[in-house]
Amino acid sequence: MINIRLPNGNYRYDLNQPLGKRGGFGQAFAGIGNGDAQLAVKKLHLSAEDAAHRELAVAEELLRRDLRHVIPVVDSGQYRGDYFIVMPRANYSLQDWIDRNGKQSAEATAKILHDMLKGLQEVGDLIHRDLKPANILWHEEQW
C-alpha cells in the first residue's frame, strides 16, 4: 500500500489493485481512507503542463457540491509530485456490466440513459471530456 496525504485526509492505495483499465487522464486504484472507507484513488498521469491543474480544479468544484447523481469527490491534490483525485469506490462500470450481461432491453437501456442524464444535468456547467461506458459507474443503486 502506498500512503498519500491530501488536504482532507490521509489515504492508502494499492498499485496491484487497479479499478478498471488505465484511462486517458489516469488510473484508479483500490484505496482506503479514514475509518477504512473503501475508496477509489485516481492517480493522474498528467503533469501540470499537461492540464493536471485543470483536472484538480474540476475535482475541487465537485468537492464543494452536494451531488446526488454523480459520484462525489472526497479529496484531491498533489502529493510528492503526483496528482490524485479520491472518490468513493463504485461497484462496477457500465462497460463491465455490458461485458457480463450483453445486450439489454429497451427498458433497461432507458433506465441507464435516464440516470446518466440526471448526472449530466447536475453538473451541467462542467464538461466531462471522456464520457464512455467505462466511466459510467454503478454506485448507491444508480448509474
PDB file of N, CA and C in Angstrom, residues 5-95:
ATOM      1  N   ARG A   5      -0.949  11.947   1.380  1.00  0.00           N
ATOM      2  CA  ARG A   5      -1.608  12.938   2.228  1.00  0.00           C
ATOM      3  C   ARG A   5      -2.124  14.050   1.317  1.00  0.00           C
ATOM      4  N   LEU A   6      -3.418  14.295   1.407  1.00  0.00           N
ATOM      5  CA  LEU A   6      -4.065  15.348   0.625  1.00  0.00           C
ATOM      6  C   LEU A   6      -4.746  16.307   1.597  1.00  0.00           C
ATOM      7  N   PRO A   7      -5.307  17.413   1.120  1.00  0.00           N
ATOM      8  CA  PRO A   7      -5.862  18.415   2.040  1.00  0.00           C
ATOM      9  C   PRO A   7      -6.889  17.896   3.048  1.00  0.00           C
ATOM     10  N   ASN A   8      -7.723  16.916   2.673  1.00  0.00           N
ATOM     11  CA  ASN A   8      -8.791  16.454   3.560  1.00  0.00           C
ATOM     12  C   ASN A   8      -8.482  15.175   4.319  1.00  0.00           C
ATOM     13  N   GLY A   9      -7.303  14.597   4.116  1.00  0.00           N
ATOM     14  CA  GLY A   9      -7.004  13.376   4.850  1.00  0.00           C
ATOM     15  C   GLY A   9      -5.827  12.604   4.313  1.00  0.00           C
ATOM     16  N   ASN A  10      -5.609  11.460   4.933  1.00  0.00           N
ATOM     17  CA  ASN A  10      -4.564  10.522   4.527  1.00  0.00           C
ATOM     18  C   ASN A  10      -5.245   9.311   3.902  1.00  0.00           C
ATOM     19  N   TYR A  11      -4.622   8.780   2.855  1.00  0.00           N
ATOM     20  CA  TYR A  11      -5.208   7.667   2.108  1.00  0.00           C
ATOM     21  C   TYR A  11      -4.116   6.664   1.776  1.00  0.00           C
ATOM     22  N   ARG A  12      -4.541   5.427   1.549  1.00  0.00           N
ATOM     23  CA  ARG A  12      -3.635   4.379   1.085  1.00  0.00           C
ATOM     24  C   ARG A  12      -4.243   3.781  -0.174  1.00  0.00           C
ATOM     25  N   TYR A  13      -3.380   3.447  -1.128  1.00  0.00           N
ATOM     26  CA  TYR A  13      -3.869   2.767  -2.324  1.00  0.00           C
ATOM     27  C   TYR A  13      -2.872   1.700  -2.732  1.00  0.00           C
ATOM     28  N   ASP A  14      -3.371   0.732  -3.503  1.00  0.00           N
ATOM     29  CA  ASP A  14      -2.585  -0.438  -3.869  1.00  0.00           C
ATOM     30  C   ASP A  14      -2.394  -0.476  -5.381  1.00  0.00           C
ATOM     31  N   LEU A  15      -1.147  -0.328  -5.827  1.00  0.00           N
ATOM     32  CA  LEU A  15      -0.844  -0.378  -7.264  1.00  0.00           C
ATOM     33  C   LEU A  15      -1.182  -1.736  -7.873  1.00  0.00           C
ATOM     34  N   ASN A  16      -1.310  -2.760  -7.047  1.00  0.00           N
ATOM     35  CA  ASN A  16      -1.649  -4.101  -7.542  1.00  0.00           C
ATOM     36  C   ASN A  16      -3.152  -4.334  -7.641  1.00  0.00           C
ATOM     37  N   GLN A  17      -3.954  -3.302  -7.325  1.00  0.00           N
ATOM     38  CA  GLN A  17      -5.407  -3.439  -7.409  1.00  0.00           C
ATOM     39  C   GLN A  17      -6.002  -2.309  -8.251  1.00  0.00           C
ATOM     40  N   PRO A  18      -5.735  -2.328  -9.563  1.00  0.00           N
ATOM     41  CA  PRO A  18      -6.336  -1.291 -10.414  1.00  0.00           C
ATOM     42  C   PRO A  18      -7.847  -1.491 -10.497  1.00  0.00           C
ATOM     43  N   LEU A  19      -8.557  -0.391 -10.603  1.00  0.00           N
ATOM     44  CA  LEU A  19     -10.011  -0.426 -10.791  1.00  0.00           C
ATOM     45  C   LEU A  19     -10.264  -0.056 -12.246  1.00  0.00           C
ATOM     46  N   GLY A  20     -10.397  -1.032 -13.079  1.00  0.00           N
ATOM     47  CA  GLY A  20     -10.573  -0.783 -14.500  1.00  0.00           C
ATOM     48  C   GLY A  20      -9.242  -0.556 -15.187  1.00  0.00           C
ATOM     49  N   LYS A  21      -9.346  -0.238 -16.466  1.00  0.00           N
ATOM     50  CA  LYS A  21      -8.160  -0.019 -17.289  1.00  0.00           C
ATOM     51  C   LYS A  21      -7.644   1.402 -17.112  1.00  0.00           C
ATOM     52  N   ARG A  22      -6.400   1.587 -17.447  1.00  0.00           N
ATOM     53  CA  ARG A  22      -5.803   2.919 -17.438  1.00  0.00           C
ATOM     54  C   ARG A  22      -6.545   3.775 -18.453  1.00  0.00           C
ATOM     55  N   GLY A  23      -6.935   4.968 -18.040  1.00  0.00           N
ATOM     56  CA  GLY A  23      -7.686   5.858 -18.907  1.00  0.00           C
ATOM     57  C   GLY A  23      -6.822   6.956 -19.493  1.00  0.00           C
ATOM     58  N   GLY A  24      -7.458   7.860 -20.180  1.00  0.00           N
ATOM     59  CA  GLY A  24      -6.751   8.948 -20.838  1.00  0.00           C
ATOM     60  C   GLY A  24      -6.105   9.927 -19.885  1.00  0.00           C
ATOM     61  N   PHE A  25      -6.656  10.057 -18.682  1.00  0.00           N
ATOM     62  CA  PHE A  25      -6.132  11.029 -17.724  1.00  0.00           C
ATOM     63  C   PHE A  25      -5.428  10.379 -16.539  1.00  0.00           C
ATOM     64  N   GLY A  26      -5.686   9.101 -16.275  1.00  0.00           N
ATOM     65  CA  GLY A  26      -5.071   8.473 -15.117  1.00  0.00           C
ATOM     66  C   GLY A  26      -5.522   7.047 -14.929  1.00  0.00           C
ATOM     67  N   GLN A  27      -5.156   6.508 -13.778  1.00  0.00           N
ATOM     68  CA  GLN A  27      -5.512   5.149 -13.411  1.00  0.00           C
ATOM     69  C   GLN A  27      -6.065   5.167 -12.000  1.00  0.00           C
ATOM     70  N   ALA A  28      -7.208   4.513 -11.792  1.00  0.00           N
ATOM     71  CA  ALA A  28      -7.802   4.414 -10.452  1.00  0.00           C
ATOM     72  C   ALA A  28      -7.372   3.103  -9.810  1.00  0.00           C
ATOM     73  N   PHE A  29      -7.117   3.183  -8.513  1.00  0.00           N
ATOM     74  CA  PHE A  29      -6.704   2.027  -7.737  1.00  0.00           C
ATOM     75  C   PHE A  29      -7.587   1.884  -6.507  1.00  0.00           C
ATOM     76  N   ALA A  30      -7.706   0.642  -6.015  1.00  0.00           N
ATOM     77  CA  ALA A  30      -8.423   0.406  -4.766  1.00  0.00           C
ATOM     78  C   ALA A  30      -7.680   1.121  -3.653  1.00  0.00           C
ATOM     79  N   GLY A  31      -8.445   1.887  -2.874  1.00  0.00           N
ATOM     80  CA  GLY A  31      -7.838   2.649  -1.801  1.00  0.00           C
ATOM     81  C   GLY A  31      -8.640   2.562  -0.523  1.00  0.00           C
ATOM     82  N   ILE A  32      -8.021   3.032   0.540  1.00  0.00           N
ATOM     83  CA  ILE A  32      -8.648   3.050   1.859  1.00  0.00           C
ATOM     84  C   ILE A  32      -8.414   4.421   2.465  1.00  0.00           C
ATOM     85  N   GLY A  33      -9.451   4.942   3.090  1.00  0.00           N
ATOM     86  CA  GLY A  33      -9.343   6.246   3.733  1.00  0.00           C
ATOM     87  C   GLY A  33      -9.516   6.140   5.222  1.00  0.00           C
ATOM     88  N   ASN A  34      -9.795   7.263   5.819  1.00  0.00           N
ATOM     89  CA  ASN A  34     -10.021   7.315   7.262  1.00  0.00           C
ATOM     90  C   ASN A  34     -11.181   6.398   7.622  1.00  0.00           C
ATOM     91  N   GLY A  35     -11.043   5.656   8.705  1.00  0.00           N
ATOM     92  CA  GLY A  35     -12.097   4.739   9.119  1.00  0.00           C
ATOM     93  C   GLY A  35     -12.236   3.549   8.196  1.00  0.00           C
ATOM     94  N   ASP A  36     -11.210   3.243   7.434  1.00  0.00           N
ATOM     95  CA  ASP A  36     -11.198   2.124   6.490  1.00  0.00           C
ATOM     96  C   ASP A  36     -12.250   2.234   5.395  1.00  0.00           C
ATOM     97  N   ALA A  37     -12.654   3.455   5.053  1.00  0.00           N
ATOM     98  CA  ALA A  37     -13.602   3.660   3.955  1.00  0.00           C
ATOM     99  C   ALA A  37     -13.005   3.126   2.655  1.00  0.00           C
ATOM    100  N   GLN A  38     -13.811   2.391   1.888  1.00  0.00           N
ATOM    101  CA  GLN A  38     -13.377   1.841   0.608  1.00  0.00           C
ATOM    102  C   GLN A  38     -13.459   2.939  -0.441  1.00  0.00           C
ATOM    103  N   LEU A  39     -12.322   3.282  -1.031  1.00  0.00           N
ATOM    104  CA  LEU A  39     -12.248   4.414  -1.948  1.00  0.00           C
ATOM    105  C   LEU A  39     -11.606   4.019  -3.266  1.00  0.00           C
ATOM    106  N   ALA A  40     -11.761   4.891  -4.229  1.00  0.00           N
ATOM    107  CA  ALA A  40     -11.019   4.822  -5.485  1.00  0.00           C
ATOM    108  C   ALA A  40     -10.050   5.994  -5.464  1.00  0.00           C
ATOM    109  N   VAL A  41      -8.777   5.693  -5.590  1.00  0.00           N
ATOM    110  CA  VAL A  41      -7.749   6.728  -5.631  1.00  0.00           C
ATOM    111  C   VAL A  41      -7.247   6.787  -7.064  1.00  0.00           C
ATOM    112  N   LYS A  42      -7.562   7.873  -7.743  1.00  0.00           N
ATOM    113  CA  LYS A  42      -7.138   8.043  -9.130  1.00  0.00           C
ATOM    114  C   LYS A  42      -5.838   8.823  -9.162  1.00  0.00           C
ATOM    115  N   LYS A  43      -4.807   8.194  -9.686  1.00  0.00           N
ATOM    116  CA  LYS A  43      -3.509   8.841  -9.856  1.00  0.00           C
ATOM    117  C   LYS A  43      -3.460   9.367 -11.283  1.00  0.00           C
ATOM    118  N   LEU A  44      -3.407  10.676 -11.412  1.00  0.00           N
ATOM    119  CA  LEU A  44      -3.383  11.281 -12.745  1.00  0.00           C
ATOM    120  C   LEU A  44      -2.014  11.064 -13.374  1.00  0.00           C
ATOM    121  N   HIS A  45      -1.999  10.762 -14.661  1.00  0.00           N
ATOM    122  CA  HIS A  45      -0.721  10.690 -15.353  1.00  0.00           C
ATOM    123  C   HIS A  45      -0.575  11.905 -16.261  1.00  0.00           C
ATOM    124  N   LEU A  46      -0.845  13.036 -15.651  1.00  0.00           N
ATOM    125  CA  LEU A  46      -0.697  14.324 -16.307  1.00  0.00           C
ATOM    126  C   LEU A  46       0.257  15.160 -15.471  1.00  0.00           C
ATOM    127  N   SER A  47       1.052  15.959 -16.132  1.00  0.00           N
ATOM    128  CA  SER A  47       1.862  16.912 -15.389  1.00  0.00           C
ATOM    129  C   SER A  47       1.103  18.233 -15.355  1.00  0.00           C
ATOM    130  N   ALA A  48       1.612  19.180 -14.599  1.00  0.00           N
ATOM    131  CA  ALA A  48       0.964  20.499 -14.533  1.00  0.00           C
ATOM    132  C   ALA A  48       0.840  21.083 -15.937  1.00  0.00           C
ATOM    133  N   GLU A  49       1.846  20.889 -16.747  1.00  0.00           N
ATOM    134  CA  GLU A  49       1.815  21.420 -18.118  1.00  0.00           C
ATOM    135  C   GLU A  49       0.758  20.717 -18.964  1.00  0.00           C
ATOM    136  N   ASP A  50       0.463  19.473 -18.647  1.00  0.00           N
ATOM    137  CA  ASP A  50      -0.490  18.675 -19.417  1.00  0.00           C
ATOM    138  C   ASP A  50      -1.927  18.873 -18.986  1.00  0.00           C
ATOM    139  N   ALA A  51      -2.179  19.685 -18.005  1.00  0.00           N
ATOM    140  CA  ALA A  51      -3.535  20.001 -17.559  1.00  0.00           C
ATOM    141  C   ALA A  51      -3.920  19.338 -16.247  1.00  0.00           C
ATOM    142  N   ALA A  52      -2.970  18.876 -15.461  1.00  0.00           N
ATOM    143  CA  ALA A  52      -3.320  18.308 -14.157  1.00  0.00           C
ATOM    144  C   ALA A  52      -4.030  19.346 -13.304  1.00  0.00           C
ATOM    145  N   HIS A  53      -3.599  20.584 -13.405  1.00  0.00           N
ATOM    146  CA  HIS A  53      -4.254  21.626 -12.603  1.00  0.00           C
ATOM    147  C   HIS A  53      -5.702  21.836 -13.036  1.00  0.00           C
ATOM    148  N   ARG A  54      -5.994  21.666 -14.312  1.00  0.00           N
ATOM    149  CA  ARG A  54      -7.383  21.773 -14.781  1.00  0.00           C
ATOM    150  C   ARG A  54      -8.222  20.650 -14.187  1.00  0.00           C
ATOM    151  N   GLU A  55      -7.694  19.440 -14.185  1.00  0.00           N
ATOM    152  CA  GLU A  55      -8.424  18.310 -13.618  1.00  0.00           C
ATOM    153  C   GLU A  55      -8.643  18.500 -12.117  1.00  0.00           C
ATOM    154  N   LEU A  56      -7.639  19.005 -11.422  1.00  0.00           N
ATOM    155  CA  LEU A  56      -7.789  19.254  -9.988  1.00  0.00           C
ATOM    156  C   LEU A  56      -8.793  20.372  -9.729  1.00  0.00           C
ATOM    157  N   ALA A  57      -8.846  21.366 -10.605  1.00  0.00           N
ATOM    158  CA  ALA A  57      -9.829  22.445 -10.443  1.00  0.00           C
ATOM    159  C   ALA A  57     -11.249  21.902 -10.590  1.00  0.00           C
ATOM    160  N   VAL A  58     -11.473  20.999 -11.531  1.00  0.00           N
ATOM    161  CA  VAL A  58     -12.785  20.367 -11.691  1.00  0.00           C
ATOM    162  C   VAL A  58     -13.105  19.543 -10.446  1.00  0.00           C
ATOM    163  N   ALA A  59     -12.122  18.781  -9.950  1.00  0.00           N
ATOM    164  CA  ALA A  59     -12.332  17.981  -8.739  1.00  0.00           C
ATOM    165  C   ALA A  59     -12.680  18.882  -7.556  1.00  0.00           C
ATOM    166  N   GLU A  60     -12.001  20.009  -7.425  1.00  0.00           N
ATOM    167  CA  GLU A  60     -12.295  20.945  -6.331  1.00  0.00           C
ATOM    168  C   GLU A  60     -13.710  21.513  -6.456  1.00  0.00           C
ATOM    169  N   GLU A  61     -14.139  21.792  -7.670  1.00  0.00           N
ATOM    170  CA  GLU A  61     -15.503  22.285  -7.885  1.00  0.00           C
ATOM    171  C   GLU A  61     -16.520  21.229  -7.477  1.00  0.00           C
ATOM    172  N   LEU A  62     -16.282  19.976  -7.853  1.00  0.00           N
ATOM    173  CA  LEU A  62     -17.193  18.887  -7.478  1.00  0.00           C
ATOM    174  C   LEU A  62     -17.179  18.631  -5.970  1.00  0.00           C
ATOM    175  N   LEU A  63     -16.039  18.837  -5.348  1.00  0.00           N
ATOM    176  CA  LEU A  63     -15.914  18.645  -3.903  1.00  0.00           C
ATOM    177  C   LEU A  63     -16.826  19.592  -3.126  1.00  0.00           C
ATOM    178  N   ARG A  64     -17.055  20.766  -3.666  1.00  0.00           N
ATOM    179  CA  ARG A  64     -17.891  21.769  -2.998  1.00  0.00           C
ATOM    180  C   ARG A  64     -19.390  21.525  -3.199  1.00  0.00           C
ATOM    181  N   ARG A  65     -19.752  20.627  -4.082  1.00  0.00           N
ATOM    182  CA  ARG A  65     -21.165  20.428  -4.424  1.00  0.00           C
ATOM    183  C   ARG A  65     -21.781  19.258  -3.668  1.00  0.00           C
ATOM    184  N   ASP A  66     -23.082  19.393  -3.434  1.00  0.00           N
ATOM    185  CA  ASP A  66     -23.873  18.303  -2.870  1.00  0.00           C
ATOM    186  C   ASP A  66     -24.424  17.511  -4.057  1.00  0.00           C
ATOM    187  N   LEU A  67     -23.787  16.406  -4.372  1.00  0.00           N
ATOM    188  CA  LEU A  67     -24.135  15.627  -5.562  1.00  0.00           C
ATOM    189  C   LEU A  67     -24.975  14.415  -5.199  1.00  0.00           C
ATOM    190  N   ARG A  68     -26.050  14.186  -5.968  1.00  0.00           N
ATOM    191  CA  ARG A  68     -26.903  13.018  -5.756  1.00  0.00           C
ATOM    192  C   ARG A  68     -26.844  12.042  -6.918  1.00  0.00           C
ATOM    193  N   HIS A  69     -26.398  12.512  -8.091  1.00  0.00           N
ATOM    194  CA  HIS A  69     -26.408  11.667  -9.290  1.00  0.00           C
ATOM    195  C   HIS A  69     -25.026  11.530  -9.917  1.00  0.00           C
ATOM    196  N   VAL A  70     -24.020  12.018  -9.226  1.00  0.00           N
ATOM    197  CA  VAL A  70     -22.631  11.920  -9.667  1.00  0.00           C
ATOM    198  C   VAL A  70     -21.834  11.466  -8.441  1.00  0.00           C
ATOM    199  N   ILE A  71     -20.911  10.535  -8.641  1.00  0.00           N
ATOM    200  CA  ILE A  71     -20.088  10.102  -7.510  1.00  0.00           C
ATOM    201  C   ILE A  71     -19.295  11.314  -7.027  1.00  0.00           C
ATOM    202  N   PRO A  72     -19.384  11.605  -5.739  1.00  0.00           N
ATOM    203  CA  PRO A  72     -18.719  12.814  -5.223  1.00  0.00           C
ATOM    204  C   PRO A  72     -17.204  12.655  -5.143  1.00  0.00           C
ATOM    205  N   VAL A  73     -16.528  13.768  -5.136  1.00  0.00           N
ATOM    206  CA  VAL A  73     -15.088  13.798  -4.891  1.00  0.00           C
ATOM    207  C   VAL A  73     -14.893  13.971  -3.394  1.00  0.00           C
ATOM    208  N   VAL A  74     -14.061  13.143  -2.803  1.00  0.00           N
ATOM    209  CA  VAL A  74     -13.753  13.194  -1.379  1.00  0.00           C
ATOM    210  C   VAL A  74     -12.570  14.130  -1.126  1.00  0.00           C
ATOM    211  N   ASP A  75     -11.590  14.084  -2.033  1.00  0.00           N
ATOM    212  CA  ASP A  75     -10.376  14.873  -1.863  1.00  0.00           C
ATOM    213  C   ASP A  75      -9.631  14.908  -3.193  1.00  0.00           C
ATOM    214  N   SER A  76      -8.737  15.866  -3.306  1.00  0.00           N
ATOM    215  CA  SER A  76      -7.871  15.943  -4.476  1.00  0.00           C
ATOM    216  C   SER A  76      -6.676  16.805  -4.146  1.00  0.00           C
ATOM    217  N   GLY A  77      -5.615  16.602  -4.897  1.00  0.00           N
ATOM    218  CA  GLY A  77      -4.439  17.431  -4.684  1.00  0.00           C
ATOM    219  C   GLY A  77      -3.177  16.767  -5.169  1.00  0.00           C
ATOM    220  N   GLN A  78      -2.083  17.402  -4.819  1.00  0.00           N
ATOM    221  CA  GLN A  78      -0.761  16.946  -5.215  1.00  0.00           C
ATOM    222  C   GLN A  78      -0.044  16.394  -3.984  1.00  0.00           C
ATOM    223  N   TYR A  79       0.666  15.288  -4.186  1.00  0.00           N
ATOM    224  CA  TYR A  79       1.474  14.712  -3.118  1.00  0.00           C
ATOM    225  C   TYR A  79       2.768  14.194  -3.723  1.00  0.00           C
ATOM    226  N   ARG A  80       3.870  14.754  -3.271  1.00  0.00           N
ATOM    227  CA  ARG A  80       5.207  14.358  -3.721  1.00  0.00           C
ATOM    228  C   ARG A  80       5.316  14.313  -5.243  1.00  0.00           C
ATOM    229  N   GLY A  81       4.796  15.336  -5.886  1.00  0.00           N
ATOM    230  CA  GLY A  81       4.939  15.469  -7.331  1.00  0.00           C
ATOM    231  C   GLY A  81       3.890  14.763  -8.166  1.00  0.00           C
ATOM    232  N   ASP A  82       3.023  13.980  -7.536  1.00  0.00           N
ATOM    233  CA  ASP A  82       1.950  13.297  -8.271  1.00  0.00           C
ATOM    234  C   ASP A  82       0.614  13.936  -7.918  1.00  0.00           C
ATOM    235  N   TYR A  83      -0.354  13.799  -8.823  1.00  0.00           N
ATOM    236  CA  TYR A  83      -1.676  14.390  -8.653  1.00  0.00           C
ATOM    237  C   TYR A  83      -2.703  13.287  -8.446  1.00  0.00           C
ATOM    238  N   PHE A  84      -3.650  13.516  -7.514  1.00  0.00           N
ATOM    239  CA  PHE A  84      -4.618  12.489  -7.143  1.00  0.00           C
ATOM    240  C   PHE A  84      -6.019  13.072  -7.017  1.00  0.00           C
ATOM    241  N   ILE A  85      -7.009  12.223  -7.302  1.00  0.00           N
ATOM    242  CA  ILE A  85      -8.414  12.509  -7.021  1.00  0.00           C
ATOM    243  C   ILE A  85      -8.956  11.288  -6.280  1.00  0.00           C
ATOM    244  N   VAL A  86      -9.636  11.518  -5.150  1.00  0.00           N
ATOM    245  CA  VAL A  86     -10.151  10.431  -4.318  1.00  0.00           C
ATOM    246  C   VAL A  86     -11.676  10.498  -4.315  1.00  0.00           C
ATOM    247  N   MET A  87     -12.302   9.347  -4.552  1.00  0.00           N
ATOM    248  CA  MET A  87     -13.759   9.249  -4.610  1.00  0.00           C
ATOM    249  C   MET A  87     -14.200   7.961  -3.925  1.00  0.00           C
ATOM    250  N   PRO A  88     -15.488   7.880  -3.527  1.00  0.00           N
ATOM    251  CA  PRO A  88     -15.990   6.590  -3.036  1.00  0.00           C
ATOM    252  C   PRO A  88     -15.841   5.536  -4.146  1.00  0.00           C
ATOM    253  N   ARG A  89     -15.637   4.311  -3.745  1.00  0.00           N
ATOM    254  CA  ARG A  89     -15.460   3.239  -4.724  1.00  0.00           C
ATOM    255  C   ARG A  89     -16.812   2.778  -5.247  1.00  0.00           C
ATOM    256  N   ALA A  90     -16.954   2.744  -6.550  1.00  0.00           N
ATOM    257  CA  ALA A  90     -18.173   2.258  -7.194  1.00  0.00           C
ATOM    258  C   ALA A  90     -18.169   0.730  -7.212  1.00  0.00           C
ATOM    259  N   ASN A  91     -19.339   0.155  -7.482  1.00  0.00           N
ATOM    260  CA  ASN A  91     -19.439  -1.301  -7.556  1.00  0.00           C
ATOM    261  C   ASN A  91     -18.830  -1.842  -8.844  1.00  0.00           C
ATOM    262  N   TYR A  92     -19.121  -1.171  -9.975  1.00  0.00           N
ATOM    263  CA  TYR A  92     -18.608  -1.591 -11.277  1.00  0.00           C
ATOM    264  C   TYR A  92     -18.958  -0.521 -12.294  1.00  0.00           C
ATOM    265  N   SER A  93     -18.374  -0.652 -13.473  1.00  0.00           N
ATOM    266  CA  SER A  93     -18.645   0.303 -14.558  1.00  0.00           C
ATOM    267  C   SER A  93     -19.727  -0.244 -15.483  1.00  0.00           C
ATOM    268  N   LEU A  94     -20.302   0.641 -16.267  1.00  0.00           N
ATOM    269  CA  LEU A  94     -21.275   0.226 -17.274  1.00  0.00           C
ATOM    270  C   LEU A  94     -20.610  -0.715 -18.279  1.00  0.00           C
ATOM    271  N   GLN A  95     -19.347  -0.473 -18.615  1.00  0.00           N
ATOM    272  CA  GLN A  95     -18.638  -1.357 -19.547  1.00  0.00           C
ATOM    273  C   GLN A  95     -18.538  -2.765 -18.972  1.00  0.00           C
TER     274      GLN A  95
END
